[in-house]
Coordinates of C-alpha atoms and ligand atoms in Angstrom, one line a residue:
X261 CA 8.6 18.6 12.5
X262 CA 12.3 18.9 12.2
X263 CA 14.4 17.3 14.9
X264 CA 15.5 13.7 14.7
X265 CA 13.6 13.0 17.9
X266 CA 10.4 14.3 16.4
X267 CA 10.8 12.1 13.4
X268 CA 11.5 9.0 15.4
X269 CA 8.4 9.7 17.6
X270 CA 6.3 10.4 14.6
X271 CA 7.3 7.1 12.9
X272 CA 6.6 5.1 16.1
X273 CA 3.2 6.7 16.2
X274 CA 2.6 5.8 12.6
X275 CA 2.5 9.4 11.3
X276 CA 2.5 9.3 7.5
X277 CA 4.5 12.6 7.3
X278 CA 7.1 11.4 9.7
X279 CA 7.4 8.1 7.7
X280 CA 7.9 10.0 4.5
X281 CA 10.6 12.2 6.0
X282 CA 12.4 9.3 7.6
X283 CA 12.3 7.4 4.2
X284 CA 13.8 10.3 2.4
X285 CA 16.6 10.7 5.0
X286 CA 17.3 6.9 4.9
X287 CA 17.3 6.8 1.0
X288 CA 19.6 9.7 0.7
X289 CA 21.9 8.5 3.5
X290 CA 21.8 11.8 5.3
X291 CA 24.1 12.0 8.3
X292 CA 21.5 11.5 11.0
X293 CA 19.7 8.6 9.2
X294 CA 21.7 6.1 11.2
X295 CA 20.5 7.7 14.4
X296 CA 17.0 7.3 13.2
X297 CA 17.5 3.7 12.2
X298 CA 19.3 3.0 15.6
X299 CA 16.1 4.1 17.4
X300 CA 13.6 2.4 15.0
X301 CA 15.5 -0.9 14.7
X302 CA 14.0 -2.3 17.9
X303 CA 10.5 -1.2 17.0
X304 CA 10.2 -3.4 13.9
X305 CA 7.8 -6.2 14.4
X306 CA 6.0 -7.5 11.3
X307 CA 6.8 -9.6 8.4
X308 CA 8.7 -8.6 5.3
X309 CA 7.5 -10.2 2.1
X310 CA 9.7 -10.1 -1.0
X311 CA 8.2 -10.5 -4.5
X312 CA 10.6 -10.9 -7.4
X313 CA 10.4 -12.2 -10.9
X314 CA 10.9 -11.2 -14.6
X315 CA 9.5 -8.0 -16.0
X316 CA 5.8 -8.2 -16.6
X317 CA 5.2 -11.4 -14.6
X318 CA 2.3 -9.8 -12.8
X319 CA 4.1 -8.9 -9.6
X320 CA 2.4 -5.5 -9.1
X321 CA -1.0 -7.1 -10.0
X322 CA -0.3 -9.7 -7.3
X323 CA 0.8 -7.0 -4.8
X324 CA -2.4 -5.2 -5.4
X325 CA -4.3 -8.4 -4.6
X326 CA -2.2 -8.9 -1.6
X327 CA -2.9 -5.4 -0.3
X328 CA -6.6 -6.1 -0.5
X329 CA -6.2 -9.4 1.3
X330 CA -4.3 -7.9 4.3
X331 CA -6.5 -4.8 4.4
X332 CA -9.5 -7.2 4.8
X333 CA -7.7 -8.5 7.9
X334 CA -7.4 -4.9 9.1
X335 CA -3.6 -4.8 8.7
X336 CA -1.8 -1.8 7.4
X337 CA 0.4 -2.6 4.5
X338 CA 3.7 -1.0 3.4
X339 CA 4.9 -1.5 -0.2
X340 CA 8.4 -0.8 -1.5
X341 CA 8.6 -1.1 -5.3
X342 CA 12.3 -1.5 -6.2
X343 CA 13.7 -1.1 -9.7
X344 CA 17.4 -1.8 -9.9
X345 CA 17.6 -0.3 -13.4
X346 CA 15.9 3.0 -12.5
X347 CA 17.7 6.0 -11.1
X348 CA 14.4 7.4 -9.8
X349 CA 13.6 7.4 -6.1
X350 CA 10.9 8.7 -3.9
X351 CA 7.2 8.8 -4.9
X352 CA 5.6 6.0 -6.9
X353 CA 6.5 5.0 -10.5
X354 CA 3.7 5.6 -12.9
X355 CA 3.0 2.0 -13.7
X356 CA 2.9 0.9 -10.1
X357 CA 0.8 3.9 -9.2
X358 CA -1.8 3.0 -11.8
X359 CA -1.9 -0.6 -10.8
X360 CA -2.2 0.1 -7.1
X361 CA -4.3 3.2 -7.4
X362 CA -7.3 1.5 -5.9
X363 CA -5.3 1.7 -2.7
X364 CA -3.8 5.2 -3.2
X365 CA -6.2 7.0 -1.0
X366 CA -6.3 4.3 1.7
X367 CA -4.3 5.7 4.8
X368 CA -3.6 2.1 5.8
X369 CA -1.4 1.6 2.7
X370 CA 1.9 3.2 2.2
X371 CA 3.5 2.8 -1.3
X372 CA 7.1 3.9 -2.1
X373 CA 9.2 3.4 -5.2
X374 CA 13.0 3.2 -5.0
X375 CA 15.7 3.4 -7.6
X376 CA 19.5 3.1 -7.2
X377 CA 21.0 6.2 -5.8
X378 CA 22.5 7.7 -2.7
X379 CA 22.7 5.0 -0.1
X380 CA 26.0 3.7 1.1
X381 CA 24.8 0.2 1.0
X382 CA 23.4 0.4 -2.5
X383 CA 19.9 -0.4 -3.4
X384 CA 19.6 -3.4 -1.1
X385 CA 20.9 -1.4 1.9
X386 CA 18.4 1.4 1.1
X387 CA 15.6 -1.1 0.7
X388 CA 16.5 -2.8 4.0
X389 CA 16.6 0.5 5.9
X390 CA 13.3 1.7 4.3
X391 CA 11.6 -1.6 5.2
X392 CA 12.7 -1.1 8.8
X393 CA 11.1 2.4 8.8
X394 CA 7.8 1.0 7.6
X395 CA 7.9 -1.9 9.9
X396 CA 8.6 0.4 12.9
X397 CA 5.7 2.5 11.8
X398 CA 3.4 -0.6 12.2
X399 CA 3.0 -1.7 8.6
X400 CA 2.7 -5.4 8.6
X401 CA 3.5 -6.9 6.2
X402 CA 6.0 -4.8 4.4
X403 CA 6.0 -6.0 0.8
X404 CA 9.1 -5.5 -1.4
X405 CA 8.5 -5.8 -5.1
X406 CA 11.7 -6.1 -7.2
X407 CA 12.0 -6.5 -11.0
X408 CA 14.2 -9.2 -12.4
X409 CA 16.1 -12.3 -11.4
X410 CA 19.7 -11.2 -11.3
X411 CA 22.2 -10.7 -8.5
X412 CA 20.7 -7.3 -7.4
X413 CA 17.3 -8.9 -7.1
X414 CA 18.6 -11.9 -5.2
X415 CA 20.2 -9.5 -2.7
X416 CA 16.9 -7.7 -2.3
X417 CA 15.0 -10.9 -2.0
X418 CA 17.4 -12.0 0.7
X419 CA 16.2 -9.1 2.9
X420 CA 12.7 -10.5 3.2
X421 CA 11.4 -13.0 5.7
X422 CA 9.5 -14.7 2.9
X423 CA 10.2 -14.5 -0.8
X424 CA 7.8 -15.2 -3.6
X425 CA 9.4 -15.9 -7.0
X426 CA 6.8 -15.1 -9.7
X427 CA 7.1 -17.0 -13.0
X428 CA 4.8 -17.0 -16.0
X429 CA 4.3 -19.2 -19.1
X430 CA 6.0 -18.1 -22.3
X431 CA 9.2 -17.0 -20.7
X432 CA 10.8 -19.5 -23.0
X433 CA 14.5 -18.9 -23.1
X434 CA 14.3 -16.6 -20.1
X435 CA 13.4 -19.5 -17.8
X436 CA 15.7 -21.9 -19.5
X437 CA 18.6 -19.5 -19.2
X438 CA 17.9 -18.6 -15.6
X439 CA 21.0 -19.5 -13.7
X440 CA 20.9 -22.7 -11.8
X441 CA 19.9 -21.9 -8.3
X442 CA 17.4 -19.2 -9.2
X443 CA 14.6 -21.3 -7.9
X444 CA 16.3 -21.3 -4.5
X445 CA 15.6 -17.6 -4.0
X446 CA 11.9 -18.4 -3.7
X447 CA 10.4 -19.7 -0.5
X448 CA 7.3 -20.0 -2.5
X449 CA 7.2 -20.2 -6.3
X450 CA 4.1 -18.5 -7.8
X451 CA 3.1 -19.6 -11.3
X452 CA 1.1 -16.6 -12.4
X453 CA -1.1 -16.2 -15.5
X454 CA -2.5 -19.7 -15.0
X455 CA -5.2 -18.6 -17.4
X456 CA -2.6 -18.7 -20.2
X457 CA -1.8 -21.8 -22.2
X458 CA 1.6 -23.1 -21.4
X459 CA 1.0 -23.2 -17.6
X460 CA 1.2 -27.0 -17.5
X461 CA 4.5 -26.9 -19.3
X462 CA 5.8 -24.3 -17.0
X463 CA 4.7 -26.2 -13.9
X464 CA 6.5 -29.4 -15.2
X465 CA 9.6 -27.5 -15.9
X466 CA 9.7 -25.8 -12.5
X467 CA 9.0 -29.0 -10.7
X468 CA 11.7 -30.8 -12.6
X469 CA 14.2 -28.0 -11.8
X470 CA 13.3 -28.3 -8.1
X471 CA 14.1 -32.0 -8.2
X472 CA 17.7 -31.0 -8.9
X473 CA 17.9 -28.8 -5.9
X474 CA 20.6 -30.0 -3.4
X475 CA 19.1 -32.2 -0.8
X476 CA 19.0 -30.6 2.6
X477 CA 17.5 -27.4 1.1
X478 CA 13.9 -26.8 1.8
X479 CA 11.9 -27.2 -1.4
X480 CA 9.6 -24.2 -2.1
X481 CA 5.9 -24.8 -2.5
X482 CA 4.7 -24.2 -6.0
X483 CA 1.3 -22.4 -6.3
X484 CA -0.6 -21.7 -9.5
X485 CA -2.6 -18.4 -9.6
X486 CA -4.1 -15.9 -11.9
X487 CA -3.6 -12.5 -10.4
X488 CA -6.0 -10.8 -12.8
X489 CA -8.8 -13.4 -12.5
X490 CA -8.2 -13.8 -8.7
X491 CA -7.8 -17.6 -9.0
X492 CA -5.6 -19.6 -6.6
X493 CA -5.0 -16.7 -4.4
X494 CA -6.5 -18.3 -1.2
X495 CA -4.0 -21.1 -1.7
X496 CA -1.2 -18.6 -2.0
X497 CA -2.2 -16.7 1.2
X498 CA -2.4 -20.0 3.0
X499 CA 1.1 -20.9 1.8
X500 CA 2.4 -17.6 3.0
X501 CA 0.9 -18.1 6.4
X502 CA 2.3 -21.6 6.6
X503 CA 5.7 -20.4 5.7
X504 CA 5.5 -17.5 8.2
X505 CA 4.4 -19.9 10.9
X506 CA 7.5 -22.1 10.4
X507 CA 9.6 -19.5 12.1
X508 CA 9.0 -17.9 15.5
X509 CA 9.0 -14.1 15.7
X510 CA 12.2 -14.4 17.7
X511 CA 13.9 -16.5 15.0
X512 CA 12.8 -14.1 12.3
X513 CA 13.9 -10.9 14.1
X514 CA 17.3 -12.5 15.1
X515 CA 18.1 -13.6 11.6
X516 CA 17.5 -10.1 10.2
X517 CA 19.4 -8.5 13.1
X518 CA 22.6 -10.6 12.5
X519 CA 22.3 -10.1 8.7
X520 CA 22.0 -6.4 9.2
X521 CA 25.1 -6.3 11.4
X522 CA 27.1 -8.0 8.7
X523 CA 25.8 -5.7 6.0
X524 CA 26.6 -2.6 8.0
X525 CA 30.1 -3.8 8.7
X526 CA 30.5 -4.2 4.9
X527 CA 28.8 -1.0 4.0
X528 CA 31.1 1.0 6.3
X529 CA 34.1 -0.6 4.6
X530 CA 35.3 -1.9 8.0
X531 CA 38.0 -4.2 6.7
X532 CA 39.2 -5.0 10.1
X533 CA 35.8 -5.4 11.5
X534 CA 36.6 -8.7 13.4
X535 CA 39.6 -7.0 15.0
X536 CA 37.5 -3.9 15.9
X537 CA 34.8 -6.1 17.3
X538 CA 37.5 -7.8 19.5
X539 CA 38.6 -4.4 20.7
X540 CA 35.3 -2.8 21.3
X541 CA 33.1 -5.8 22.3
X542 CA 35.3 -8.7 23.1
X543 CA 34.4 -10.2 19.7
X544 CA 31.5 -10.8 17.4
X545 CA 29.6 -13.1 19.7
X546 CA 29.3 -10.4 22.4
X547 CA 28.2 -7.8 19.8
X548 CA 25.6 -10.2 18.5
X549 CA 24.4 -10.8 22.0
X550 CA 24.0 -7.1 22.6
X551 CA 21.8 -6.9 19.4
X552 CA 19.7 -9.9 20.2
X553 CA 19.0 -8.7 23.7
X554 CA 17.9 -5.4 22.3
X555 CA 20.7 -3.6 24.1
X556 CA 22.2 -2.1 21.0
X557 CA 21.3 -1.9 17.3
X558 CA 23.6 -2.9 14.5
X559 CA 23.6 0.8 13.5
X560 CA 25.0 1.9 16.8
X561 CA 27.6 -0.9 16.7
X562 CA 28.6 0.1 13.2
X563 CA 29.0 3.7 14.3
X564 CA 31.1 2.8 17.3
X565 CA 33.4 0.7 15.2
X566 CA 33.8 3.5 12.7
X567 CA 34.7 5.8 15.5
X568 CA 37.2 3.3 16.9
X569 CA 38.8 2.9 13.4
X570 CA 39.1 6.6 13.0
X571 CA 40.7 6.8 16.4
X572 CA 43.3 4.3 15.4
X573 CA 44.2 6.2 12.3
X574 CA 44.4 9.5 14.1
X575 CA 46.6 7.9 16.8
X576 CA 48.9 6.4 14.1
X577 CA 49.0 9.7 12.2
X578 CA 50.0 11.8 15.2
X579 CA 53.1 9.7 15.9
Ligands
LIG757 N1 -3.6 -13.1 -18.5 C1 -3.1 -12.6 -17.3 N2 -2.5 -11.4 -17.3 C2 -2.0 -11.0 -16.2 C3 -2.0 -11.7 -15.0 N3 -1.4 -11.1 -14.0 C4 -1.0 -9.9 -14.5 N4 -1.3 -9.9 -15.8 C5 -1.0 -8.8 -16.8 O1 0.4 -8.7 -17.0 C6 0.8 -7.4 -17.3 C7 2.0 -7.1 -16.3 O2 1.5 -7.0 -15.0 P1 2.3 -6.3 -13.8 O3 1.5 -6.6 -12.6 O4 2.5 -4.9 -14.2 O5 3.6 -7.1 -13.9 P2 5.0 -6.7 -13.1 O6 5.6 -8.0 -12.9 O7 4.7 -5.9 -11.9 O8 5.7 -5.9 -14.1 P3 7.1 -5.0 -13.9 O9 6.9 -4.3 -12.6 O10 7.1 -4.0 -15.0 O11 8.2 -6.0 -14.0 C8 -0.4 -6.5 -17.1 O12 -1.0 -6.2 -18.3 C9 -1.3 -7.4 -16.2 O13 -2.7 -7.1 -16.4 C10 -2.7 -13.0 -15.0 O14 -2.9 -13.7 -14.0 N5 -3.2 -13.4 -16.2
LIG758 MG1 5.5 -4.0 -11.2

């Protein structure tokens, strides 16, 4: 399997080898990765679930539970474990591999770890592209686990259709020092380790913080669980389903399509992107329309604009 067309066909048929190849190309930003993404973009279907929270909050343990839950519903599950502080990429990090190893031999589960390297759009761009590959291959949901609660994690969280912010008792200063607004990255706030003392205090603190959220913003649901003991998980799955049902598939796909266009314009350093959009597509609105009707992908539009920009420079240079 070598040609781009073979890889695209392989991914759309759910071939694990093709998915692995496509992910490597996308992560490393090889030259034909945008062709692959252009083709796969329209095939993505399912939901992307982001899970973020401080180190050791129990995110991987929760992901493990989540995998079992969706496997029971006969769905294939893709997992991308993102570590903004790690330069490693490809394969699974040891810790995650151990915690998710009960699923390692299950062909309906695809787990991939990603660190920060290679991709033009940084880690969040690489993660977005990887999630599209998995989604196009039929994994639904695609779960993205990110460590931390800083800017990089917020960006990754923003990729997902639904974001779970996992907090635990005993964070002490960590929670107190979390920047105002951190709660807003969670569509659902999971209070994990409910078996530990301090859970009531954490819940009061979180609820008080949510009271301070600007009115007009949707308040996240707060759900207590114990990922290790398996408590509260049914409530959590129900909350995820409720949130998912609050948007139609069309709304979800449109939102991610327009976001992707904006990110690709930024990643390509298209400073005059609005001007270029005018020239090539009679403006942004028409370009968005082409994407939303499935006529063109944001990747193809980005490529065309780059070509147009290069053409302009060549033209000026030859004068
Ligand atoms: N008591 C208790 N321990 C838990 C619970 N959930 C997870 N843990 C433990 O917390 C530790 C960290 O769990 P992980 O799932 O690796 O946490 P993580 O958030 O993925 O960690 P990083 O990926 O390193 O940030 C492990 O020892 C888990 O067994 C829980 O509900 N209760
Ligand atoms: Mg983890």
